[in-house]
Amino acid sequence: MDRMNVLIVEDNVEASIIFENYLNQMEGYRLTGVAENGEQAKSLIRALQPDLVLLDVYLPDMNGIEILWFIRRYSRRTDVILLTAANDTNTVGEAMRGGVYSYLIKPIDGDRFQRVLKEYASYKKELMTGNKVGQQEVDSFFHPNLHTAETTDHEVYPKGVDRHTLESVRRVMKEQHSSEKAEEVAAKVGVSHSTVRRYLEYMVSKKEAEVEISYGTVGRPVRKYKYIPKNSS
């Protein structure tokens, strides 16, 4: 899949523009349409068969959850991420039953938006390999909308280290073939350099990554990180 087609369903024009700007900053996505109400959304979903719908709940003519179930009936290959101010448990429960990939409550931080979209892109890439997966990989697919209290290895995280962000950093590190600077990893994960540096140092402390120190033209040391496979001795 070269680029994934995205449909925004949002009645607030300013919000649509913000989401479109976030998408334009990312690789692998193409905005194919914007719907300002439910009826427009249904027509565009039928016509475009988008890979992903960014869906608001509060629409002028219907509830966005109705659109979610419409997608499940007529466009089952289309995934959904809810971007909404709706924070009641009934809506959250319906969203989970409808199989949304993620649920972001407005106002939505740009870094979080892009991190979720990058996680989604990694998830789609993994599913397209056709390979078999183990429990840990399945857990990583479901973690955006299934929060569990413990991981398969019962890892306890120090203050400032979030499991979901750590999994995103791990996924990026596993895919790289050479040592990379924290800035390069941060660009792929979609978080700040200082944040990803904290996670990389944590991985070093757990012997999941190693550090290579080199010196640039002005003599300043540069730290580069490389993932250590679990079966390495």
PDB file of N, CA and C in Angstrom, residues 123-176:
ATOM      1  N   TYR A 123       0.568  -0.790  12.132  1.00  0.00           N
ATOM      2  CA  TYR A 123      -0.388  -1.889  12.291  1.00  0.00           C
ATOM      3  C   TYR A 123      -0.836  -2.413  10.926  1.00  0.00           C
ATOM      4  N   LYS A 124      -1.165  -1.518   9.989  1.00  0.00           N
ATOM      5  CA  LYS A 124      -1.602  -1.929   8.660  1.00  0.00           C
ATOM      6  C   LYS A 124      -0.469  -2.630   7.911  1.00  0.00           C
ATOM      7  N   LYS A 125       0.729  -2.098   8.053  1.00  0.00           N
ATOM      8  CA  LYS A 125       1.884  -2.693   7.381  1.00  0.00           C
ATOM      9  C   LYS A 125       2.117  -4.113   7.876  1.00  0.00           C
ATOM     10  N   GLU A 126       1.987  -4.298   9.181  1.00  0.00           N
ATOM     11  CA  GLU A 126       2.204  -5.623   9.764  1.00  0.00           C
ATOM     12  C   GLU A 126       1.129  -6.606   9.289  1.00  0.00           C
ATOM     13  N   LEU A 127      -0.118  -6.158   9.232  1.00  0.00           N
ATOM     14  CA  LEU A 127      -1.201  -7.042   8.796  1.00  0.00           C
ATOM     15  C   LEU A 127      -1.041  -7.455   7.334  1.00  0.00           C
ATOM     16  N   MET A 128      -0.447  -6.590   6.530  1.00  0.00           N
ATOM     17  CA  MET A 128      -0.304  -6.876   5.106  1.00  0.00           C
ATOM     18  C   MET A 128       0.826  -7.853   4.809  1.00  0.00           C
ATOM     19  N   THR A 129       1.666  -8.169   5.799  1.00  0.00           N
ATOM     20  CA  THR A 129       2.754  -9.111   5.552  1.00  0.00           C
ATOM     21  C   THR A 129       2.247 -10.529   5.349  1.00  0.00           C
ATOM     22  N   GLY A 130       1.082 -10.846   5.940  1.00  0.00           N
ATOM     23  CA  GLY A 130       0.554 -12.201   5.832  1.00  0.00           C
ATOM     24  C   GLY A 130       1.248 -13.193   6.738  1.00  0.00           C
ATOM     25  N   ASN A 131       2.155 -12.692   7.598  1.00  0.00           N
ATOM     26  CA  ASN A 131       2.877 -13.588   8.499  1.00  0.00           C
ATOM     27  C   ASN A 131       2.022 -13.937   9.712  1.00  0.00           C
ATOM     28  N   LYS A 132       2.392 -15.019  10.386  1.00  0.00           N
ATOM     29  CA  LYS A 132       1.741 -15.352  11.641  1.00  0.00           C
ATOM     30  C   LYS A 132       2.318 -14.473  12.750  1.00  0.00           C
ATOM     31  N   VAL A 133       1.502 -14.191  13.747  1.00  0.00           N
ATOM     32  CA  VAL A 133       1.927 -13.328  14.851  1.00  0.00           C
ATOM     33  C   VAL A 133       1.699 -14.031  16.178  1.00  0.00           C
ATOM     34  N   GLY A 134       2.459 -13.620  17.168  1.00  0.00           N
ATOM     35  CA  GLY A 134       2.318 -14.165  18.509  1.00  0.00           C
ATOM     36  C   GLY A 134       1.470 -13.253  19.378  1.00  0.00           C
ATOM     37  N   GLN A 135       1.318 -13.629  20.648  1.00  0.00           N
ATOM     38  CA  GLN A 135       0.470 -12.860  21.552  1.00  0.00           C
ATOM     39  C   GLN A 135       0.969 -11.434  21.736  1.00  0.00           C
ATOM     40  N   GLN A 136       2.279 -11.249  21.813  1.00  0.00           N
ATOM     41  CA  GLN A 136       2.813  -9.900  22.017  1.00  0.00           C
ATOM     42  C   GLN A 136       2.473  -8.988  20.844  1.00  0.00           C
ATOM     43  N   GLU A 137       2.581  -9.514  19.617  1.00  0.00           N
ATOM     44  CA  GLU A 137       2.236  -8.713  18.449  1.00  0.00           C
ATOM     45  C   GLU A 137       0.738  -8.390  18.420  1.00  0.00           C
ATOM     46  N   VAL A 138      -0.085  -9.376  18.773  1.00  0.00           N
ATOM     47  CA  VAL A 138      -1.530  -9.135  18.826  1.00  0.00           C
ATOM     48  C   VAL A 138      -1.843  -8.071  19.870  1.00  0.00           C
ATOM     49  N   ASP A 139      -1.180  -8.145  21.035  1.00  0.00           N
ATOM     50  CA  ASP A 139      -1.385  -7.129  22.067  1.00  0.00           C
ATOM     51  C   ASP A 139      -1.039  -5.740  21.546  1.00  0.00           C
ATOM     52  N   SER A 140       0.031  -5.657  20.740  1.00  0.00           N
ATOM     53  CA  SER A 140       0.436  -4.352  20.213  1.00  0.00           C
ATOM     54  C   SER A 140      -0.593  -3.817  19.218  1.00  0.00           C
ATOM     55  N   PHE A 141      -1.292  -4.716  18.491  1.00  0.00           N
ATOM     56  CA  PHE A 141      -2.351  -4.270  17.593  1.00  0.00           C
ATOM     57  C   PHE A 141      -3.511  -3.661  18.374  1.00  0.00           C
ATOM     58  N   PHE A 142      -3.845  -4.268  19.505  1.00  0.00           N
ATOM     59  CA  PHE A 142      -5.048  -3.881  20.226  1.00  0.00           C
ATOM     60  C   PHE A 142      -4.825  -2.793  21.263  1.00  0.00           C
ATOM     61  N   HIS A 143      -3.567  -2.449  21.571  1.00  0.00           N
ATOM     62  CA  HIS A 143      -3.371  -1.544  22.694  1.00  0.00           C
ATOM     63  C   HIS A 143      -3.941  -0.142  22.521  1.00  0.00           C
ATOM     64  N   PRO A 144      -4.134   0.376  21.279  1.00  0.00           N
ATOM     65  CA  PRO A 144      -4.739   1.701  21.216  1.00  0.00           C
ATOM     66  C   PRO A 144      -6.134   1.768  21.833  1.00  0.00           C
ATOM     67  N   ASN A 145      -6.905   0.656  21.828  1.00  0.00           N
ATOM     68  CA  ASN A 145      -8.243   0.713  22.410  1.00  0.00           C
ATOM     69  C   ASN A 145      -8.510  -0.362  23.463  1.00  0.00           C
ATOM     70  N   LEU A 146      -7.479  -1.076  23.842  1.00  0.00           N
ATOM     71  CA  LEU A 146      -7.601  -2.011  24.960  1.00  0.00           C
ATOM     72  C   LEU A 146      -6.456  -1.739  25.920  1.00  0.00           C
ATOM     73  N   HIS A 147      -6.759  -1.112  27.046  1.00  0.00           N
ATOM     74  CA  HIS A 147      -5.724  -0.795  28.026  1.00  0.00           C
ATOM     75  C   HIS A 147      -5.711  -1.877  29.104  1.00  0.00           C
ATOM     76  N   THR A 148      -4.633  -2.610  29.180  1.00  0.00           N
ATOM     77  CA  THR A 148      -4.514  -3.646  30.198  1.00  0.00           C
ATOM     78  C   THR A 148      -3.563  -3.189  31.279  1.00  0.00           C
ATOM     79  N   ALA A 149      -3.732  -3.727  32.462  1.00  0.00           N
ATOM     80  CA  ALA A 149      -2.942  -3.294  33.608  1.00  0.00           C
ATOM     81  C   ALA A 149      -1.548  -3.871  33.611  1.00  0.00           C
ATOM     82  N   GLU A 150      -1.315  -4.913  32.829  1.00  0.00           N
ATOM     83  CA  GLU A 150       0.008  -5.516  32.836  1.00  0.00           C
ATOM     84  C   GLU A 150       0.343  -6.021  31.446  1.00  0.00           C
ATOM     85  N   THR A 151       1.635  -6.188  31.191  1.00  0.00           N
ATOM     86  CA  THR A 151       2.099  -6.697  29.917  1.00  0.00           C
ATOM     87  C   THR A 151       2.421  -8.162  30.075  1.00  0.00           C
ATOM     88  N   THR A 152       2.786  -8.806  28.953  1.00  0.00           N
ATOM     89  CA  THR A 152       3.032 -10.232  29.009  1.00  0.00           C
ATOM     90  C   THR A 152       4.229 -10.577  29.878  1.00  0.00           C
ATOM     91  N   ASP A 153       5.175  -9.652  30.021  1.00  0.00           N
ATOM     92  CA  ASP A 153       6.335  -9.951  30.864  1.00  0.00           C
ATOM     93  C   ASP A 153       6.246  -9.232  32.210  1.00  0.00           C
ATOM     94  N   HIS A 154       5.077  -8.634  32.526  1.00  0.00           N
ATOM     95  CA  HIS A 154       4.863  -7.969  33.816  1.00  0.00           C
ATOM     96  C   HIS A 154       5.890  -6.866  34.056  1.00  0.00           C
ATOM     97  N   GLU A 155       6.260  -6.171  33.011  1.00  0.00           N
ATOM     98  CA  GLU A 155       7.262  -5.114  33.139  1.00  0.00           C
ATOM     99  C   GLU A 155       6.693  -3.960  33.947  1.00  0.00           C
ATOM    100  N   VAL A 156       7.481  -3.436  34.882  1.00  0.00           N
ATOM    101  CA  VAL A 156       7.106  -2.278  35.685  1.00  0.00           C
ATOM    102  C   VAL A 156       7.891  -1.082  35.158  1.00  0.00           C
ATOM    103  N   TYR A 157       7.202  -0.009  34.822  1.00  0.00           N
ATOM    104  CA  TYR A 157       7.848   1.121  34.176  1.00  0.00           C
ATOM    105  C   TYR A 157       8.151   2.232  35.184  1.00  0.00           C
ATOM    106  N   PRO A 158       9.292   2.886  35.036  1.00  0.00           N
ATOM    107  CA  PRO A 158       9.621   4.006  35.925  1.00  0.00           C
ATOM    108  C   PRO A 158       8.779   5.226  35.596  1.00  0.00           C
ATOM    109  N   LYS A 159       8.785   6.212  36.468  1.00  0.00           N
ATOM    110  CA  LYS A 159       8.040   7.440  36.240  1.00  0.00           C
ATOM    111  C   LYS A 159       8.518   8.102  34.941  1.00  0.00           C
ATOM    112  N   GLY A 160       7.564   8.559  34.138  1.00  0.00           N
ATOM    113  CA  GLY A 160       7.919   9.221  32.891  1.00  0.00           C
ATOM    114  C   GLY A 160       8.005   8.295  31.700  1.00  0.00           C
ATOM    115  N   VAL A 161       7.794   6.977  31.903  1.00  0.00           N
ATOM    116  CA  VAL A 161       7.827   6.011  30.806  1.00  0.00           C
ATOM    117  C   VAL A 161       6.440   5.394  30.673  1.00  0.00           C
ATOM    118  N   ASP A 162       5.807   5.651  29.551  1.00  0.00           N
ATOM    119  CA  ASP A 162       4.457   5.146  29.258  1.00  0.00           C
ATOM    120  C   ASP A 162       4.566   3.923  28.364  1.00  0.00           C
ATOM    121  N   ARG A 163       3.808   2.878  28.670  1.00  0.00           N
ATOM    122  CA  ARG A 163       3.899   1.614  27.929  1.00  0.00           C
ATOM    123  C   ARG A 163       3.615   1.788  26.446  1.00  0.00           C
ATOM    124  N   HIS A 164       2.575   2.567  26.100  1.00  0.00           N
ATOM    125  CA  HIS A 164       2.191   2.706  24.706  1.00  0.00           C
ATOM    126  C   HIS A 164       3.272   3.426  23.899  1.00  0.00           C
ATOM    127  N   THR A 165       3.801   4.506  24.473  1.00  0.00           N
ATOM    128  CA  THR A 165       4.875   5.225  23.781  1.00  0.00           C
ATOM    129  C   THR A 165       6.108   4.350  23.657  1.00  0.00           C
ATOM    130  N   LEU A 166       6.403   3.582  24.703  1.00  0.00           N
ATOM    131  CA  LEU A 166       7.550   2.684  24.659  1.00  0.00           C
ATOM    132  C   LEU A 166       7.395   1.659  23.541  1.00  0.00           C
ATOM    133  N   GLU A 167       6.188   1.115  23.366  1.00  0.00           N
ATOM    134  CA  GLU A 167       5.964   0.146  22.301  1.00  0.00           C
ATOM    135  C   GLU A 167       6.168   0.782  20.925  1.00  0.00           C
ATOM    136  N   SER A 168       5.773   2.053  20.789  1.00  0.00           N
ATOM    137  CA  SER A 168       5.988   2.744  19.519  1.00  0.00           C
ATOM    138  C   SER A 168       7.476   2.917  19.233  1.00  0.00           C
ATOM    139  N   VAL A 169       8.246   3.284  20.257  1.00  0.00           N
ATOM    140  CA  VAL A 169       9.697   3.441  20.082  1.00  0.00           C
ATOM    141  C   VAL A 169      10.333   2.092  19.761  1.00  0.00           C
ATOM    142  N   ARG A 170       9.915   1.051  20.455  1.00  0.00           N
ATOM    143  CA  ARG A 170      10.444  -0.293  20.191  1.00  0.00           C
ATOM    144  C   ARG A 170      10.172  -0.711  18.745  1.00  0.00           C
ATOM    145  N   ARG A 171       8.955  -0.430  18.276  1.00  0.00           N
ATOM    146  CA  ARG A 171       8.583  -0.839  16.922  1.00  0.00           C
ATOM    147  C   ARG A 171       9.476  -0.149  15.883  1.00  0.00           C
ATOM    148  N   VAL A 172       9.718   1.143  16.086  1.00  0.00           N
ATOM    149  CA  VAL A 172      10.580   1.883  15.167  1.00  0.00           C
ATOM    150  C   VAL A 172      12.010   1.354  15.226  1.00  0.00           C
ATOM    151  N   MET A 173      12.492   1.084  16.434  1.00  0.00           N
ATOM    152  CA  MET A 173      13.870   0.593  16.592  1.00  0.00           C
ATOM    153  C   MET A 173      14.050  -0.772  15.939  1.00  0.00           C
ATOM    154  N   LYS A 174      13.028  -1.623  16.024  1.00  0.00           N
ATOM    155  CA  LYS A 174      13.120  -2.951  15.416  1.00  0.00           C
ATOM    156  C   LYS A 174      13.209  -2.878  13.902  1.00  0.00           C
ATOM    157  N   GLU A 175      12.605  -1.852  13.320  1.00  0.00           N
ATOM    158  CA  GLU A 175      12.565  -1.735  11.861  1.00  0.00           C
ATOM    159  C   GLU A 175      13.831  -1.135  11.263  1.00  0.00           C
ATOM    160  N   GLN A 176      14.639  -0.448  12.093  1.00  0.00           N
ATOM    161  CA  GLN A 176      15.827   0.189  11.543  1.00  0.00           C
ATOM    162  C   GLN A 176      16.953  -0.828  11.366  1.00  0.00           C
TER     163      GLN A 176
END
